[in-house]
Amino acid sequence: MRTALLAWPAGHSLSPPMHNAAFSETGLRATYEALAVPPEELGEVLTELRSGGWLGANVSIPHKVAVLNHLDQVSPEAQRIGAVNTVVVRAGELHGYNTDASGFLRGLRDIGEVTAGQHALVLGAGGAARAVCYALLNAGVTVHLTNRTPEKADQLASEFADLGTITAGEIPVAAFDIVVNTTAVGMAGGPAPDALPLAREVLAGLPRTALVSDLVYRPAVTPLLRRAEELGFAHHQNGLAMLLWQGVEAFELFTGIDASVAVMAAALTESLDM
Ligand code: ATR
């Protein structure tokens, strides 16, 4: 049986080694490959998925929204987030899920407690921010969203207003419990590889107990995480946490069996080092 990542470009994805390690561990005769799918071919590839031999697929940039038009069923979460990252084939039907939001939250809980009433600062207002904000609001966390292009943060905040307390705009002076970078700032090869996604004074002003989560994982220690470490923040993580847990949940949806989290985590770190 086959599974794949549908993306354009396919890039150097860590998902194939992560899922293939899990397939080997469980003894399932299945493979996971990265497929470069241009936008105009997405429909065709999804039709091929229905035709047998496929467990499902992950969907990445730029297909997470467009894929919704090709599915038979979409989970309520994915519907509300407006994006699907996991498609499962069931009796020739395509079922869409979003494991980014729940995967992010499970990853964040690896480094500390996430409870209702906490305050989170979310940097960025793109696709990743949607999943992060959805997950945090769903957990009862109050969210403040800030973005280079303020209108996009305003837009997302109003779209998610019914899910909980979410504000947008300049970063207020406040004691945030959680900080999440969903922007590409700090990513190797990205638009600003050496920059911090927020002013250093803002970070320095936060309680050292705050959970600092950077969705970037190349480099493994991003500028934000390095600064957090220097300032004495005890709980921080890069984007491998979210990548791992969205993958674990996707694997369980594809196969219906428990994923070996340790095996998947080891495959991820190993492949990142290569
Ligand atoms: P993703 O799906 O990974 O979230 P995206 O939808 O393209 O990708 O969103 C990228 C985010 O990174 C956006 O919030 C973007 O800000 P804009 O909305 O202003 O474009 C942010 N971003 C990218 N490059 C940035 C930079 N150099 N400085 C600040 N923010 C940046």
Short mmCIF file of N, CA and C in Angstrom, two decimals, residues 53-225:
data_model
loop_
_atom_site.label_atom_id
_atom_site.label_comp_id
_atom_site.label_asym_id
_atom_site.label_seq_id
_atom_site.Cartn_x
_atom_site.Cartn_y
_atom_site.Cartn_z
N GLY A 53 -4.98 0.75 -3.75
CA GLY A 53 -3.54 0.69 -3.48
C GLY A 53 -3.02 1.81 -2.59
N TRP A 54 -3.91 2.73 -2.22
CA TRP A 54 -3.49 3.87 -1.39
C TRP A 54 -4.18 3.86 -0.03
N LEU A 55 -3.38 4.10 1.04
CA LEU A 55 -3.96 4.31 2.37
C LEU A 55 -4.40 5.75 2.53
N GLY A 56 -3.60 6.66 1.94
CA GLY A 56 -3.92 8.08 2.06
C GLY A 56 -2.71 8.92 1.71
N ALA A 57 -2.80 10.20 2.03
CA ALA A 57 -1.70 11.10 1.72
C ALA A 57 -1.71 12.29 2.66
N ASN A 58 -0.53 12.85 2.84
CA ASN A 58 -0.44 14.16 3.48
C ASN A 58 -0.41 15.21 2.38
N VAL A 59 -0.90 16.36 2.71
CA VAL A 59 -0.98 17.45 1.75
C VAL A 59 -0.25 18.64 2.34
N SER A 60 0.65 19.22 1.56
CA SER A 60 1.36 20.38 2.08
C SER A 60 1.24 21.55 1.13
N ILE A 61 2.02 22.57 1.40
CA ILE A 61 2.01 23.80 0.60
C ILE A 61 2.21 23.45 -0.87
N PRO A 62 1.42 23.97 -1.81
CA PRO A 62 0.33 24.96 -1.66
C PRO A 62 -1.07 24.35 -1.70
N HIS A 63 -1.21 23.07 -1.33
CA HIS A 63 -2.49 22.37 -1.60
C HIS A 63 -3.46 22.27 -0.42
N LYS A 64 -3.06 22.78 0.76
CA LYS A 64 -3.86 22.50 1.96
C LYS A 64 -5.29 23.05 1.91
N VAL A 65 -5.49 24.12 1.16
CA VAL A 65 -6.83 24.70 1.06
C VAL A 65 -7.54 24.14 -0.19
N ALA A 66 -6.81 24.10 -1.30
CA ALA A 66 -7.41 23.65 -2.57
C ALA A 66 -7.93 22.22 -2.49
N VAL A 67 -7.28 21.39 -1.66
CA VAL A 67 -7.66 19.98 -1.57
C VAL A 67 -9.10 19.79 -1.09
N LEU A 68 -9.61 20.77 -0.34
CA LEU A 68 -10.97 20.68 0.19
C LEU A 68 -12.02 20.44 -0.91
N ASN A 69 -11.75 20.97 -2.11
CA ASN A 69 -12.70 20.82 -3.22
C ASN A 69 -12.76 19.42 -3.79
N HIS A 70 -11.85 18.55 -3.39
CA HIS A 70 -11.77 17.24 -4.01
C HIS A 70 -12.15 16.10 -3.05
N LEU A 71 -12.67 16.45 -1.86
CA LEU A 71 -12.88 15.42 -0.84
C LEU A 71 -14.36 15.06 -0.68
N ASP A 72 -14.62 13.84 -0.21
CA ASP A 72 -15.99 13.40 0.02
C ASP A 72 -16.47 13.81 1.40
N GLN A 73 -15.52 13.80 2.37
CA GLN A 73 -15.88 14.20 3.73
C GLN A 73 -14.72 14.98 4.33
N VAL A 74 -15.05 15.96 5.16
CA VAL A 74 -14.01 16.76 5.81
C VAL A 74 -14.36 16.84 7.30
N SER A 75 -13.39 16.57 8.16
CA SER A 75 -13.65 16.60 9.60
C SER A 75 -14.03 18.01 10.02
N PRO A 76 -14.82 18.14 11.12
CA PRO A 76 -15.23 19.48 11.56
C PRO A 76 -14.03 20.40 11.83
N GLU A 77 -12.95 19.86 12.42
CA GLU A 77 -11.77 20.70 12.70
C GLU A 77 -11.18 21.26 11.42
N ALA A 78 -10.97 20.36 10.45
CA ALA A 78 -10.35 20.78 9.19
C ALA A 78 -11.24 21.81 8.49
N GLN A 79 -12.54 21.59 8.59
CA GLN A 79 -13.50 22.51 7.99
C GLN A 79 -13.35 23.90 8.61
N ARG A 80 -13.26 23.91 9.94
CA ARG A 80 -13.19 25.19 10.67
C ARG A 80 -11.85 25.89 10.44
N ILE A 81 -10.78 25.10 10.41
CA ILE A 81 -9.45 25.68 10.17
C ILE A 81 -9.36 26.15 8.72
N GLY A 82 -10.07 25.46 7.85
CA GLY A 82 -10.05 25.82 6.43
C GLY A 82 -8.90 25.19 5.69
N ALA A 83 -8.32 24.14 6.26
CA ALA A 83 -7.18 23.49 5.62
C ALA A 83 -7.14 22.01 6.01
N VAL A 84 -6.70 21.20 5.06
CA VAL A 84 -6.56 19.76 5.28
C VAL A 84 -5.10 19.40 5.06
N ASN A 85 -4.53 18.63 6.00
CA ASN A 85 -3.15 18.17 5.76
C ASN A 85 -3.07 16.64 5.64
N THR A 86 -4.19 15.95 5.91
CA THR A 86 -4.19 14.49 5.85
C THR A 86 -5.45 14.01 5.14
N VAL A 87 -5.25 13.18 4.12
CA VAL A 87 -6.37 12.59 3.39
C VAL A 87 -6.30 11.08 3.58
N VAL A 88 -7.42 10.50 4.00
CA VAL A 88 -7.47 9.04 4.20
C VAL A 88 -8.43 8.45 3.17
N VAL A 89 -8.01 7.35 2.54
CA VAL A 89 -8.87 6.68 1.55
C VAL A 89 -9.67 5.59 2.27
N ARG A 90 -10.99 5.69 2.19
CA ARG A 90 -11.85 4.66 2.79
C ARG A 90 -12.87 4.24 1.74
N ALA A 91 -12.75 3.00 1.31
CA ALA A 91 -13.68 2.45 0.30
C ALA A 91 -13.82 3.39 -0.89
N GLY A 92 -12.70 3.86 -1.39
CA GLY A 92 -12.73 4.70 -2.57
C GLY A 92 -13.15 6.14 -2.32
N GLU A 93 -13.43 6.45 -1.05
CA GLU A 93 -13.80 7.83 -0.72
C GLU A 93 -12.63 8.53 -0.05
N LEU A 94 -12.55 9.84 -0.23
CA LEU A 94 -11.46 10.62 0.36
C LEU A 94 -11.99 11.41 1.56
N HIS A 95 -11.36 11.16 2.72
CA HIS A 95 -11.75 11.84 3.95
C HIS A 95 -10.62 12.77 4.39
N GLY A 96 -10.95 14.04 4.63
CA GLY A 96 -9.92 15.03 4.97
C GLY A 96 -9.87 15.34 6.46
N TYR A 97 -8.66 15.49 6.97
CA TYR A 97 -8.44 15.82 8.38
C TYR A 97 -7.38 16.90 8.48
N ASN A 98 -7.31 17.52 9.65
CA ASN A 98 -6.21 18.43 9.92
C ASN A 98 -5.52 17.96 11.20
N THR A 99 -4.32 17.43 11.06
CA THR A 99 -3.58 16.97 12.25
C THR A 99 -2.53 18.00 12.64
N ASP A 100 -2.47 19.13 11.91
CA ASP A 100 -1.51 20.18 12.27
C ASP A 100 -1.88 20.82 13.60
N ALA A 101 -3.17 21.11 13.77
CA ALA A 101 -3.61 21.80 14.99
C ALA A 101 -3.41 20.90 16.21
N SER A 102 -3.96 19.69 16.17
CA SER A 102 -3.82 18.79 17.32
C SER A 102 -2.36 18.38 17.50
N GLY A 103 -1.64 18.23 16.39
CA GLY A 103 -0.21 17.88 16.47
C GLY A 103 0.60 18.98 17.11
N PHE A 104 0.27 20.22 16.79
CA PHE A 104 0.97 21.34 17.42
C PHE A 104 0.76 21.32 18.93
N LEU A 105 -0.50 21.11 19.34
CA LEU A 105 -0.82 21.15 20.77
C LEU A 105 -0.14 20.01 21.53
N ARG A 106 -0.15 18.83 20.93
CA ARG A 106 0.52 17.70 21.60
C ARG A 106 2.01 17.96 21.72
N GLY A 107 2.59 18.56 20.68
CA GLY A 107 4.01 18.90 20.71
C GLY A 107 4.30 19.93 21.79
N LEU A 108 3.45 20.93 21.89
CA LEU A 108 3.66 21.99 22.88
C LEU A 108 3.60 21.40 24.29
N ARG A 109 2.70 20.43 24.46
CA ARG A 109 2.55 19.81 25.79
C ARG A 109 3.75 18.95 26.16
N ASP A 110 4.64 18.69 25.19
CA ASP A 110 5.90 18.01 25.50
C ASP A 110 6.80 18.87 26.38
N ILE A 111 6.66 20.20 26.27
CA ILE A 111 7.57 21.07 27.05
C ILE A 111 6.89 21.76 28.22
N GLY A 112 5.63 21.58 28.41
CA GLY A 112 4.99 22.22 29.55
C GLY A 112 3.48 22.08 29.52
N GLU A 113 2.87 22.63 30.56
CA GLU A 113 1.42 22.54 30.67
C GLU A 113 0.74 23.60 29.80
N VAL A 114 -0.31 23.19 29.14
CA VAL A 114 -1.12 24.14 28.39
C VAL A 114 -2.53 24.03 28.94
N THR A 115 -2.99 25.11 29.58
CA THR A 115 -4.29 25.04 30.23
C THR A 115 -5.13 26.27 29.92
N ALA A 116 -6.43 26.11 30.10
CA ALA A 116 -7.36 27.21 29.85
C ALA A 116 -7.00 28.40 30.73
N GLY A 117 -7.11 29.59 30.17
CA GLY A 117 -6.84 30.81 30.93
C GLY A 117 -5.44 31.35 30.70
N GLN A 118 -4.56 30.55 30.10
CA GLN A 118 -3.22 31.06 29.78
C GLN A 118 -3.31 32.05 28.62
N HIS A 119 -2.22 32.81 28.45
CA HIS A 119 -2.14 33.78 27.36
C HIS A 119 -1.03 33.41 26.41
N ALA A 120 -1.32 33.41 25.11
CA ALA A 120 -0.31 33.08 24.11
C ALA A 120 -0.11 34.25 23.15
N LEU A 121 1.14 34.42 22.74
CA LEU A 121 1.49 35.38 21.69
C LEU A 121 1.84 34.57 20.46
N VAL A 122 1.11 34.79 19.37
CA VAL A 122 1.37 34.05 18.13
C VAL A 122 1.91 35.03 17.09
N LEU A 123 3.08 34.73 16.55
CA LEU A 123 3.73 35.58 15.56
C LEU A 123 3.46 35.02 14.17
N GLY A 124 2.84 35.83 13.32
CA GLY A 124 2.52 35.38 11.96
C GLY A 124 1.04 35.13 11.81
N ALA A 125 0.56 35.20 10.57
CA ALA A 125 -0.88 35.01 10.33
C ALA A 125 -1.13 34.23 9.05
N GLY A 126 -0.21 33.34 8.69
CA GLY A 126 -0.37 32.51 7.50
C GLY A 126 -1.05 31.20 7.82
N GLY A 127 -0.83 30.20 6.99
CA GLY A 127 -1.47 28.91 7.14
C GLY A 127 -1.13 28.22 8.46
N ALA A 128 0.14 28.27 8.83
CA ALA A 128 0.54 27.60 10.07
C ALA A 128 -0.10 28.28 11.27
N ALA A 129 -0.20 29.61 11.22
CA ALA A 129 -0.81 30.35 12.33
C ALA A 129 -2.28 29.93 12.52
N ARG A 130 -2.95 29.62 11.43
CA ARG A 130 -4.36 29.21 11.54
C ARG A 130 -4.50 27.95 12.40
N ALA A 131 -3.64 26.96 12.13
CA ALA A 131 -3.70 25.71 12.90
C ALA A 131 -3.33 25.96 14.36
N VAL A 132 -2.30 26.77 14.57
CA VAL A 132 -1.83 27.06 15.94
C VAL A 132 -2.91 27.80 16.73
N CYS A 133 -3.49 28.84 16.12
CA CYS A 133 -4.52 29.62 16.82
C CYS A 133 -5.75 28.75 17.12
N TYR A 134 -6.14 27.94 16.16
CA TYR A 134 -7.29 27.05 16.37
C TYR A 134 -7.03 26.14 17.58
N ALA A 135 -5.83 25.54 17.62
CA ALA A 135 -5.50 24.61 18.70
C ALA A 135 -5.49 25.32 20.05
N LEU A 136 -4.87 26.48 20.11
CA LEU A 136 -4.76 27.20 21.38
C LEU A 136 -6.13 27.66 21.86
N LEU A 137 -6.92 28.22 20.96
CA LEU A 137 -8.26 28.70 21.35
C LEU A 137 -9.12 27.55 21.83
N ASN A 138 -8.99 26.42 21.15
CA ASN A 138 -9.74 25.23 21.52
C ASN A 138 -9.36 24.73 22.91
N ALA A 139 -8.11 24.98 23.30
CA ALA A 139 -7.63 24.57 24.63
C ALA A 139 -7.98 25.63 25.68
N GLY A 140 -8.68 26.69 25.26
CA GLY A 140 -9.09 27.72 26.22
C GLY A 140 -8.04 28.79 26.46
N VAL A 141 -6.99 28.79 25.64
CA VAL A 141 -5.91 29.77 25.79
C VAL A 141 -6.32 31.06 25.06
N THR A 142 -6.06 32.20 25.69
CA THR A 142 -6.31 33.50 25.06
C THR A 142 -5.15 33.80 24.12
N VAL A 143 -5.47 34.26 22.90
CA VAL A 143 -4.43 34.43 21.89
C VAL A 143 -4.30 35.89 21.47
N HIS A 144 -3.05 36.36 21.40
CA HIS A 144 -2.78 37.65 20.75
C HIS A 144 -1.94 37.37 19.52
N LEU A 145 -2.42 37.90 18.40
CA LEU A 145 -1.82 37.60 17.11
C LEU A 145 -1.15 38.85 16.57
N THR A 146 0.09 38.72 16.11
CA THR A 146 0.75 39.88 15.53
C THR A 146 1.43 39.45 14.23
N ASN A 147 1.43 40.34 13.23
CA ASN A 147 1.95 39.96 11.92
C ASN A 147 2.52 41.16 11.20
N ARG A 148 3.53 40.90 10.35
CA ARG A 148 4.13 41.97 9.55
C ARG A 148 3.05 42.74 8.78
N THR A 149 2.14 42.00 8.17
CA THR A 149 1.01 42.62 7.48
C THR A 149 -0.19 42.57 8.43
N PRO A 150 -0.46 43.68 9.14
CA PRO A 150 -1.45 43.64 10.23
C PRO A 150 -2.83 43.20 9.78
N GLU A 151 -3.21 43.53 8.55
CA GLU A 151 -4.56 43.20 8.08
C GLU A 151 -4.82 41.70 8.12
N LYS A 152 -3.75 40.91 7.86
CA LYS A 152 -3.95 39.45 7.86
C LYS A 152 -4.20 38.92 9.27
N ALA A 153 -3.56 39.56 10.25
CA ALA A 153 -3.80 39.17 11.65
C ALA A 153 -5.22 39.57 12.06
N ASP A 154 -5.62 40.78 11.66
CA ASP A 154 -6.98 41.24 11.98
C ASP A 154 -8.03 40.28 11.41
N GLN A 155 -7.79 39.89 10.16
CA GLN A 155 -8.70 39.03 9.44
C GLN A 155 -8.84 37.67 10.14
N LEU A 156 -7.70 37.09 10.51
CA LEU A 156 -7.72 35.79 11.17
C LEU A 156 -8.39 35.88 12.54
N ALA A 157 -8.08 36.95 13.26
CA ALA A 157 -8.68 37.14 14.60
C ALA A 157 -10.21 37.25 14.48
N SER A 158 -10.69 37.94 13.47
CA SER A 158 -12.15 38.07 13.38
C SER A 158 -12.78 36.75 12.93
N GLU A 159 -12.06 36.02 12.08
CA GLU A 159 -12.58 34.73 11.62
C GLU A 159 -12.69 33.71 12.76
N PHE A 160 -11.77 33.80 13.74
CA PHE A 160 -11.74 32.83 14.83
C PHE A 160 -12.35 33.38 16.13
N ALA A 161 -12.98 34.55 16.05
CA ALA A 161 -13.48 35.22 17.26
C ALA A 161 -14.44 34.33 18.05
N ASP A 162 -15.22 33.51 17.36
CA ASP A 162 -16.21 32.67 18.05
C ASP A 162 -15.58 31.47 18.74
N LEU A 163 -14.30 31.21 18.50
CA LEU A 163 -13.65 30.04 19.11
C LEU A 163 -13.09 30.34 20.50
N GLY A 164 -12.99 31.63 20.83
CA GLY A 164 -12.42 32.01 22.13
C GLY A 164 -12.02 33.46 22.11
N THR A 165 -11.05 33.82 22.97
CA THR A 165 -10.60 35.21 23.03
C THR A 165 -9.37 35.38 22.19
N ILE A 166 -9.47 36.15 21.12
CA ILE A 166 -8.33 36.37 20.23
C ILE A 166 -8.30 37.83 19.80
N THR A 167 -7.13 38.46 19.99
CA THR A 167 -6.95 39.85 19.60
C THR A 167 -5.80 39.91 18.59
N ALA A 168 -5.69 41.04 17.89
CA ALA A 168 -4.63 41.19 16.91
C ALA A 168 -4.08 42.60 16.98
N GLY A 169 -2.81 42.74 16.61
CA GLY A 169 -2.20 44.08 16.55
C GLY A 169 -0.84 44.09 17.19
N GLU A 170 -0.35 45.30 17.48
CA GLU A 170 0.96 45.47 18.13
C GLU A 170 1.02 44.61 19.38
N ILE A 171 2.23 44.19 19.73
CA ILE A 171 2.35 43.32 20.91
C ILE A 171 2.15 44.14 22.18
N PRO A 172 1.14 43.81 22.97
CA PRO A 172 0.92 44.56 24.21
C PRO A 172 1.94 44.15 25.28
N VAL A 173 2.17 45.02 26.22
CA VAL A 173 3.04 44.66 27.35
C VAL A 173 2.21 43.74 28.23
N ALA A 174 2.55 42.47 28.21
CA ALA A 174 1.76 41.50 28.96
C ALA A 174 2.63 40.29 29.25
N ALA A 175 2.25 39.56 30.28
CA ALA A 175 3.02 38.38 30.66
C ALA A 175 2.46 37.16 29.95
N PHE A 176 2.97 36.88 28.75
CA PHE A 176 2.49 35.72 28.01
C PHE A 176 3.06 34.43 28.60
N ASP A 177 2.24 33.39 28.58
CA ASP A 177 2.67 32.07 29.06
C ASP A 177 3.26 31.24 27.92
N ILE A 178 2.90 31.61 26.70
CA ILE A 178 3.28 30.83 25.52
C ILE A 178 3.63 31.80 24.39
N VAL A 179 4.74 31.54 23.68
CA VAL A 179 5.10 32.33 22.49
C VAL A 179 5.33 31.35 21.35
N VAL A 180 4.68 31.58 20.22
CA VAL A 180 4.84 30.68 19.08
C VAL A 180 5.24 31.48 17.84
N ASN A 181 6.34 31.09 17.21
CA ASN A 181 6.69 31.71 15.93
C ASN A 181 6.20 30.84 14.78
N THR A 182 5.24 31.37 14.03
CA THR A 182 4.75 30.63 12.86
C THR A 182 5.27 31.26 11.57
N THR A 183 6.10 32.30 11.68
CA THR A 183 6.62 32.95 10.46
C THR A 183 7.85 32.21 9.98
N ALA A 184 8.30 32.62 8.80
CA ALA A 184 9.49 32.01 8.21
C ALA A 184 10.77 32.69 8.71
N VAL A 185 10.63 33.66 9.60
CA VAL A 185 11.80 34.39 10.10
C VAL A 185 12.66 33.46 10.96
N GLY A 186 13.96 33.39 10.61
CA GLY A 186 14.87 32.51 11.34
C GLY A 186 15.13 31.20 10.61
N MET A 187 14.43 30.99 9.51
CA MET A 187 14.58 29.74 8.75
C MET A 187 15.80 29.84 7.83
N ALA A 188 16.63 28.81 7.84
CA ALA A 188 17.78 28.78 6.95
C ALA A 188 17.29 28.84 5.51
N GLY A 189 17.88 29.71 4.72
CA GLY A 189 17.46 29.83 3.33
C GLY A 189 16.19 30.63 3.14
N GLY A 190 15.60 31.11 4.25
CA GLY A 190 14.36 31.88 4.17
C GLY A 190 14.62 33.37 4.00
N PRO A 191 13.57 34.17 4.21
CA PRO A 191 13.68 35.60 3.94
C PRO A 191 14.55 36.36 4.96
N ALA A 192 14.67 35.84 6.16
CA ALA A 192 15.45 36.54 7.20
C ALA A 192 16.08 35.51 8.13
N PRO A 193 17.11 34.78 7.65
CA PRO A 193 17.62 33.63 8.41
C PRO A 193 18.24 34.00 9.76
N ASP A 194 18.74 35.24 9.89
CA ASP A 194 19.43 35.59 11.13
C ASP A 194 18.59 36.44 12.08
N ALA A 195 17.36 36.72 11.66
CA ALA A 195 16.56 37.67 12.44
C ALA A 195 15.71 36.98 13.50
N LEU A 196 15.30 37.79 14.48
CA LEU A 196 14.34 37.32 15.48
C LEU A 196 12.94 37.70 14.99
N PRO A 197 11.94 36.84 15.22
CA PRO A 197 10.58 37.17 14.77
C PRO A 197 9.87 38.17 15.68
N LEU A 198 10.52 38.56 16.79
CA LEU A 198 9.92 39.60 17.65
C LEU A 198 11.06 40.42 18.26
N ALA A 199 10.75 41.62 18.72
CA ALA A 199 11.78 42.48 19.28
C ALA A 199 12.41 41.81 20.50
N ARG A 200 13.75 41.95 20.64
CA ARG A 200 14.42 41.28 21.75
C ARG A 200 13.89 41.74 23.11
N GLU A 201 13.50 43.03 23.21
CA GLU A 201 13.00 43.54 24.51
C GLU A 201 11.71 42.82 24.89
N VAL A 202 10.90 42.49 23.88
CA VAL A 202 9.63 41.81 24.18
C VAL A 202 9.91 40.45 24.79
N LEU A 203 10.83 39.72 24.15
CA LEU A 203 11.18 38.39 24.66
C LEU A 203 11.79 38.51 26.06
N ALA A 204 12.71 39.47 26.20
CA ALA A 204 13.40 39.65 27.48
C ALA A 204 12.43 40.00 28.60
N GLY A 205 11.29 40.60 28.25
CA GLY A 205 10.33 41.01 29.26
C GLY A 205 9.38 39.92 29.71
N LEU A 206 9.47 38.76 29.09
CA LEU A 206 8.52 37.69 29.43
C LEU A 206 9.01 36.84 30.59
N PRO A 207 8.07 36.26 31.33
CA PRO A 207 8.47 35.37 32.43
C PRO A 207 9.27 34.19 31.87
N ARG A 208 10.32 33.78 32.56
CA ARG A 208 11.19 32.71 32.07
C ARG A 208 10.52 31.34 32.07
N THR A 209 9.34 31.28 32.65
CA THR A 209 8.57 30.04 32.64
C THR A 209 7.77 29.88 31.35
N ALA A 210 7.75 30.93 30.52
CA ALA A 210 6.95 30.88 29.28
C ALA A 210 7.46 29.77 28.37
N LEU A 211 6.52 29.11 27.69
CA LEU A 211 6.88 28.08 26.70
C LEU A 211 7.18 28.80 25.39
N VAL A 212 8.36 28.53 24.83
CA VAL A 212 8.75 29.19 23.58
C VAL A 212 8.81 28.13 22.47
N SER A 213 7.93 28.28 21.49
CA SER A 213 7.83 27.28 20.43
C SER A 213 8.08 27.95 19.08
N ASP A 214 9.09 27.45 18.37
CA ASP A 214 9.38 27.97 17.03
C ASP A 214 9.03 26.87 16.04
N LEU A 215 8.15 27.15 15.10
CA LEU A 215 7.76 26.11 14.14
C LEU A 215 8.88 25.83 13.12
N VAL A 216 9.88 26.73 13.08
CA VAL A 216 11.04 26.50 12.22
C VAL A 216 11.89 25.38 12.83
N TYR A 217 12.45 24.49 11.99
CA TYR A 217 13.37 23.47 12.52
C TYR A 217 14.68 23.37 11.75
N ARG A 218 14.84 24.22 10.74
CA ARG A 218 16.14 24.33 10.07
C ARG A 218 16.59 25.77 10.19
N PRO A 219 17.60 26.10 10.98
CA PRO A 219 18.42 25.21 11.80
C PRO A 219 17.66 24.71 13.03
N ALA A 220 18.19 23.67 13.65
CA ALA A 220 17.52 23.11 14.82
C ALA A 220 17.45 24.13 15.96
N VAL A 221 18.53 24.90 16.12
CA VAL A 221 18.49 25.99 17.10
C VAL A 221 18.35 27.30 16.32
N THR A 222 17.15 27.81 16.28
CA THR A 222 16.85 29.01 15.49
C THR A 222 17.32 30.24 16.28
N PRO A 223 17.40 31.40 15.63
CA PRO A 223 17.76 32.61 16.36
C PRO A 223 16.85 32.84 17.59
N LEU A 224 15.56 32.60 17.43
CA LEU A 224 14.64 32.78 18.56
C LEU A 224 14.98 31.83 19.71
N LEU A 225 15.25 30.58 19.38
CA LEU A 225 15.53 29.59 20.43
C LEU A 225 16.88 29.86 21.09
#
